Tab-separated table of C-alpha atoms in Angstrom:
chain	number	residue	atom	x	y	z
A	1	MET	CA	139.272	-51.227	186.751
A	2	ARG	CA	139.487	-54.323	184.601
A	3	SER	CA	139.812	-57.724	186.222
A	4	TRP	CA	143.002	-59.722	185.731
A	5	LYS	CA	141.017	-62.230	183.624
A	6	ALA	CA	139.920	-59.457	181.275
A	7	SER	CA	143.501	-58.203	181.029
A	8	ILE	CA	144.827	-61.662	180.155
A	9	LYS	CA	142.075	-62.138	177.574
A	10	SER	CA	142.885	-58.775	176.000
A	11	GLU	CA	146.609	-59.535	175.916
A	12	ALA	CA	145.980	-62.945	174.350
A	13	GLY	CA	143.757	-61.315	171.728
A	14	SER	CA	146.501	-58.790	170.885
A	15	LYS	CA	149.098	-61.520	170.483
A	16	GLY	CA	146.706	-63.511	168.305
A	17	SER	CA	146.131	-60.460	166.136
A	18	ILE	CA	149.891	-59.897	165.756
A	19	LEU	CA	150.449	-63.532	164.822
A	20	SER	CA	147.605	-63.372	162.325
A	21	ARG	CA	149.059	-60.272	160.647
A	22	SER	CA	152.505	-61.869	160.596
A	23	GLY	CA	151.144	-65.032	158.979
A	24	SER	CA	149.309	-62.977	156.353
A	25	LEU	CA	152.517	-61.091	155.568
A	26	PHE	CA	154.402	-64.328	154.887
A	27	LEU	CA	151.524	-65.700	152.807
A	28	ARG	CA	151.604	-62.616	150.609
A	29	ALA	CA	155.380	-62.765	150.287
A	30	ARG	CA	155.216	-66.454	149.419
A	31	ALA	CA	152.549	-65.752	146.769
A	32	SER	CA	154.743	-63.026	145.264
A	33	PHE	CA	157.702	-65.445	145.212
A	34	VAL	CA	155.667	-68.077	143.365
A	35	ARG	CA	154.169	-65.646	140.850
A	36	SER	CA	157.574	-64.196	139.974
A	37	GLY	CA	159.244	-67.567	139.550
A	38	GLY	CA	161.420	-66.979	142.592
A	39	GLN	CA	162.652	-63.526	141.539
A	40	ARG	CA	160.945	-61.524	144.294
A	41	GLY	CA	159.023	-61.946	147.522
A	42	ALA	CA	161.978	-63.260	149.537
A	43	THR	CA	163.926	-60.214	150.691
A	44	LEU	CA	166.365	-60.208	153.581
A	45	GLN	CA	163.726	-58.509	155.704
A	46	ASN	CA	161.151	-61.190	154.837
A	47	LEU	CA	163.520	-64.011	155.735
A	48	ARG	CA	164.641	-62.361	158.981
A	49	GLY	CA	161.037	-62.530	160.094
A	50	THR	CA	159.804	-60.970	163.319
A	51	ARG	CA	162.533	-62.578	165.423
A	52	GLY	CA	165.493	-61.959	163.154
A	53	ALA	CA	167.920	-64.319	161.465
A	54	ASP	CA	169.862	-66.970	163.375
A	55	PHE	CA	173.017	-65.600	161.737
A	56	GLU	CA	173.842	-62.856	159.275
A	57	GLY	CA	177.210	-61.769	157.928
A	58	VAL	CA	179.212	-60.753	154.854
A	59	ALA	CA	181.603	-63.263	153.291
A	60	ASP	CA	183.261	-64.498	150.116
A	61	VAL	CA	181.556	-67.793	149.219
A	62	GLU	CA	182.995	-70.504	146.993
A	63	ARG	CA	181.344	-73.783	145.996
A	64	GLY	CA	184.029	-76.283	146.944
A	65	HIS	CA	187.379	-76.590	145.261
A	66	THR	CA	189.584	-79.279	143.822
A	67	PRO	CA	192.222	-80.362	146.368
A	68	GLY	CA	195.798	-80.506	145.134
A	69	CYS	CA	195.173	-78.333	142.068
A	70	CYS	CA	196.817	-74.997	141.561
A	71	VAL	CA	193.612	-73.693	139.996
A	72	PRO	CA	190.183	-74.697	141.389
A	73	THR	CA	188.049	-76.292	138.707
A	74	GLY	CA	184.499	-75.208	138.063
A	75	ARG	CA	185.134	-72.420	140.533
A	76	VAL	CA	182.192	-70.231	141.462
A	77	LEU	CA	183.241	-67.428	143.778
A	78	ASP	CA	180.779	-64.855	145.101
A	79	LYS	CA	182.607	-61.940	146.682
A	80	LYS	CA	181.252	-59.966	149.610
A	81	VAL	CA	177.803	-61.487	149.593
A	82	ILE	CA	175.340	-61.474	152.480
A	83	THR	CA	174.935	-64.842	154.168
A	84	LEU	CA	171.867	-65.476	156.302
A	85	ILE	CA	170.982	-68.570	158.322
A	86	LYS	CA	167.339	-69.192	159.148
A	87	GLY	CA	166.688	-72.595	160.671
A	88	PRO	CA	168.620	-75.346	158.851
A	89	PHE	CA	169.106	-73.225	155.732
A	90	LEU	CA	171.775	-70.847	154.470
A	91	PHE	CA	170.635	-68.099	152.098
A	92	VAL	CA	173.072	-66.128	149.911
A	93	PHE	CA	172.223	-62.596	148.742
A	94	LYS	CA	174.311	-60.482	146.375
A	95	LYS	CA	173.263	-57.259	148.084
A	96	GLU	CA	170.968	-55.865	150.761
A	97	THR	CA	168.326	-54.675	148.295
A	98	ASP	CA	167.873	-57.987	146.452
A	99	LYS	CA	164.261	-59.131	146.232
A	100	SER	CA	165.244	-62.792	146.439
A	101	PRO	CA	168.359	-64.803	147.419
A	102	LYS	CA	170.735	-65.966	144.711
A	103	TYR	CA	170.513	-69.487	146.124
A	104	ALA	CA	170.073	-71.483	149.335
A	105	VAL	CA	171.907	-74.369	150.957
A	106	SER	CA	170.478	-77.033	153.246
A	107	LEU	CA	172.677	-77.355	156.334
A	108	THR	CA	171.036	-80.527	157.630
A	109	ASN	CA	173.575	-82.994	156.271
A	110	LEU	CA	176.608	-80.711	156.466
A	111	VAL	CA	179.183	-79.965	159.142
A	112	ALA	CA	180.563	-76.464	159.605
A	113	VAL	CA	184.302	-76.303	160.375
A	114	LEU	CA	186.332	-73.305	161.483
A	115	GLU	CA	189.522	-73.254	159.411
A	116	SER	CA	192.893	-71.681	160.207
A	117	PRO	CA	192.988	-67.939	159.497
A	118	ALA	CA	195.147	-66.572	156.696
A	119	GLY	CA	196.270	-63.048	157.479
A	120	LYS	CA	193.116	-61.012	158.002
A	121	SER	CA	190.892	-63.618	156.378
A	122	TYR	CA	188.918	-66.005	158.535
A	123	PRO	CA	187.633	-69.054	156.616
A	124	ALA	CA	184.932	-71.547	157.547
A	125	SER	CA	183.860	-74.537	155.517
A	126	LEU	CA	180.752	-76.620	155.045
A	127	GLN	CA	181.609	-80.292	154.636
A	128	THR	CA	179.785	-83.587	154.257
A	129	SER	CA	180.054	-86.219	156.994
A	130	LEU	CA	182.798	-87.833	154.862
A	131	GLY	CA	184.828	-84.635	154.853
A	132	ASP	CA	184.075	-83.579	151.269
A	133	LEU	CA	184.124	-79.808	150.918
A	134	GLU	CA	180.836	-78.342	149.730
A	135	TYR	CA	181.364	-74.630	150.420
A	136	GLU	CA	184.067	-72.351	151.739
A	137	LEU	CA	183.162	-69.007	153.282
A	138	VAL	CA	185.779	-66.376	154.099
A	139	PHE	CA	184.913	-63.656	156.606
A	140	ASP	CA	186.803	-60.476	157.433
A	141	ASP	CA	186.006	-60.847	161.109
A	142	ALA	CA	187.069	-63.761	163.321
A	143	GLU	CA	183.957	-63.454	165.479
A	144	ASP	CA	181.700	-63.729	162.425
A	145	ALA	CA	183.469	-66.886	161.243
A	146	SER	CA	183.226	-68.467	164.689
A	147	LYS	CA	179.581	-67.514	165.085
A	148	PHE	CA	178.741	-68.881	161.648
A	149	VAL	CA	180.195	-72.285	162.523
A	150	GLU	CA	178.399	-72.375	165.880
A	151	VAL	CA	175.012	-71.441	164.453
A	152	ALA	CA	175.301	-73.615	161.314
A	153	ASN	CA	176.038	-76.726	163.388
A	154	GLU	CA	173.298	-75.894	165.886
A	155	GLN	CA	170.684	-75.448	163.161
A	156	ALA	CA	171.918	-78.530	161.269
A	157	ALA	CA	171.364	-80.585	164.419
A	158	GLY	CA	167.842	-79.182	164.682
A	159	GLY	CA	167.181	-80.155	161.063
A	160	GLN	CA	168.430	-83.688	161.688
A	161	ALA	CA	166.230	-84.015	164.766
A	162	GLU	CA	163.203	-82.947	162.736
A	163	ILE	CA	163.932	-85.639	160.126
A	164	VAL	CA	164.090	-88.267	162.889
A	165	ARG	CA	160.765	-87.141	164.362
A	166	LYS	CA	159.158	-87.345	160.936
A	167	ARG	CA	160.509	-90.879	160.429
A	168	LEU	CA	159.020	-91.864	163.773
A	169	GLY	CA	155.643	-90.532	162.704
A	170	HIS	CA	155.735	-87.558	165.060
A	171	GLU	CA	155.360	-84.934	162.345
A	172	LYS	CA	152.078	-83.680	163.848
A	173	LEU	CA	153.939	-82.777	167.014
A	174	LEU	CA	156.190	-80.337	165.120
A	175	THR	CA	155.208	-76.711	165.587
A	176	LYS	CA	156.797	-74.050	163.406
A	177	ARG	CA	156.459	-70.305	163.359
A	178	SER	CA	155.015	-68.871	160.158
A	179	SER	CA	158.397	-67.217	159.453
A	180	MET	CA	160.130	-70.595	159.592
A	181	ARG	CA	157.556	-72.280	157.365
A	182	TYR	CA	158.002	-69.415	154.901
A	183	ALA	CA	161.832	-69.714	154.964
A	184	GLU	CA	161.542	-73.466	154.404
A	185	ASN	CA	159.326	-72.936	151.351
A	186	ILE	CA	161.754	-70.395	149.882
A	187	ALA	CA	164.750	-72.648	150.568
A	188	THR	CA	163.110	-75.656	148.895
A	189	GLU	CA	163.077	-73.720	145.611
A	190	LYS	CA	166.331	-71.812	145.941
A	191	ILE	CA	168.369	-74.917	146.805
A	192	LYS	CA	167.851	-75.889	143.163
A	193	GLU	CA	169.799	-72.783	142.107
A	194	GLN	CA	173.043	-73.604	143.868
A	195	PRO	CA	176.233	-73.324	141.780
A	196	ASP	CA	177.346	-76.603	140.243
A	197	LYS	CA	179.770	-78.539	142.376
A	198	PRO	CA	183.284	-78.491	140.872
A	199	LEU	CA	185.062	-81.647	139.776
A	200	THR	CA	186.900	-83.670	142.363
A	201	THR	CA	190.521	-84.742	142.036
A	202	GLY	CA	189.326	-88.297	141.430
A	203	GLU	CA	187.078	-87.188	138.579
A	204	ILE	CA	189.888	-85.199	137.001
A	205	MET	CA	192.224	-88.192	137.139
A	206	GLU	CA	189.512	-90.555	135.880
A	207	TYR	CA	188.686	-88.463	132.825
A	208	GLY	CA	192.235	-87.246	132.171
A	209	LEU	CA	191.333	-83.571	132.450
A	210	ASN	CA	193.768	-80.687	132.792
A	211	PRO	CA	192.661	-78.291	135.574
A	212	MET	CA	193.916	-75.372	133.480
A	213	ASP	CA	191.495	-76.337	130.681
A	214	THR	CA	188.357	-76.472	132.843
A	215	PRO	CA	186.035	-73.467	132.972
A	216	MET	CA	186.444	-70.960	135.759
């Protein structure tokens, strides 16, 4: 019969082996992502990691809108896309089988707000600290909308805390799972592929534009 010390040593070795395999998996996925120019190597399964996503749900996603206009300007609307939160990042996938997200959004400097429902639609928004709308997400399920807001704000707070620790020179004290380091690397590149932010009301007035003449 093995001693308890031998059992603990064996268990620790097994965990180390699992972590090593997991790390290798993310390294290979990251390498594939880089080689393909961001077109593969970042599937939903990869980003979920071994512990799953912090949030996942289907929603219509729009990059802001122009308040007070009958027609949103510069509107980019993605219908029924998969939204996934991993750490302080939101990833948007067109479909389950995509090999890479369409784009990513950093949640760190945004505030998620649960908006008033409209019929069977349950909207949530991502806003700046000044209240400027960055994204609007519309869910078919009230629980999904509520959970999205809860998780987005929780992860944004974690991202802000990490920035503070780095500023204080405590970066070496930060420990991240390989899945989170991988998600962060993917997000850094995919944030660059966000839809352009539409014109604000102030910009429209300043440049004398007609909302009906702006591209949809």
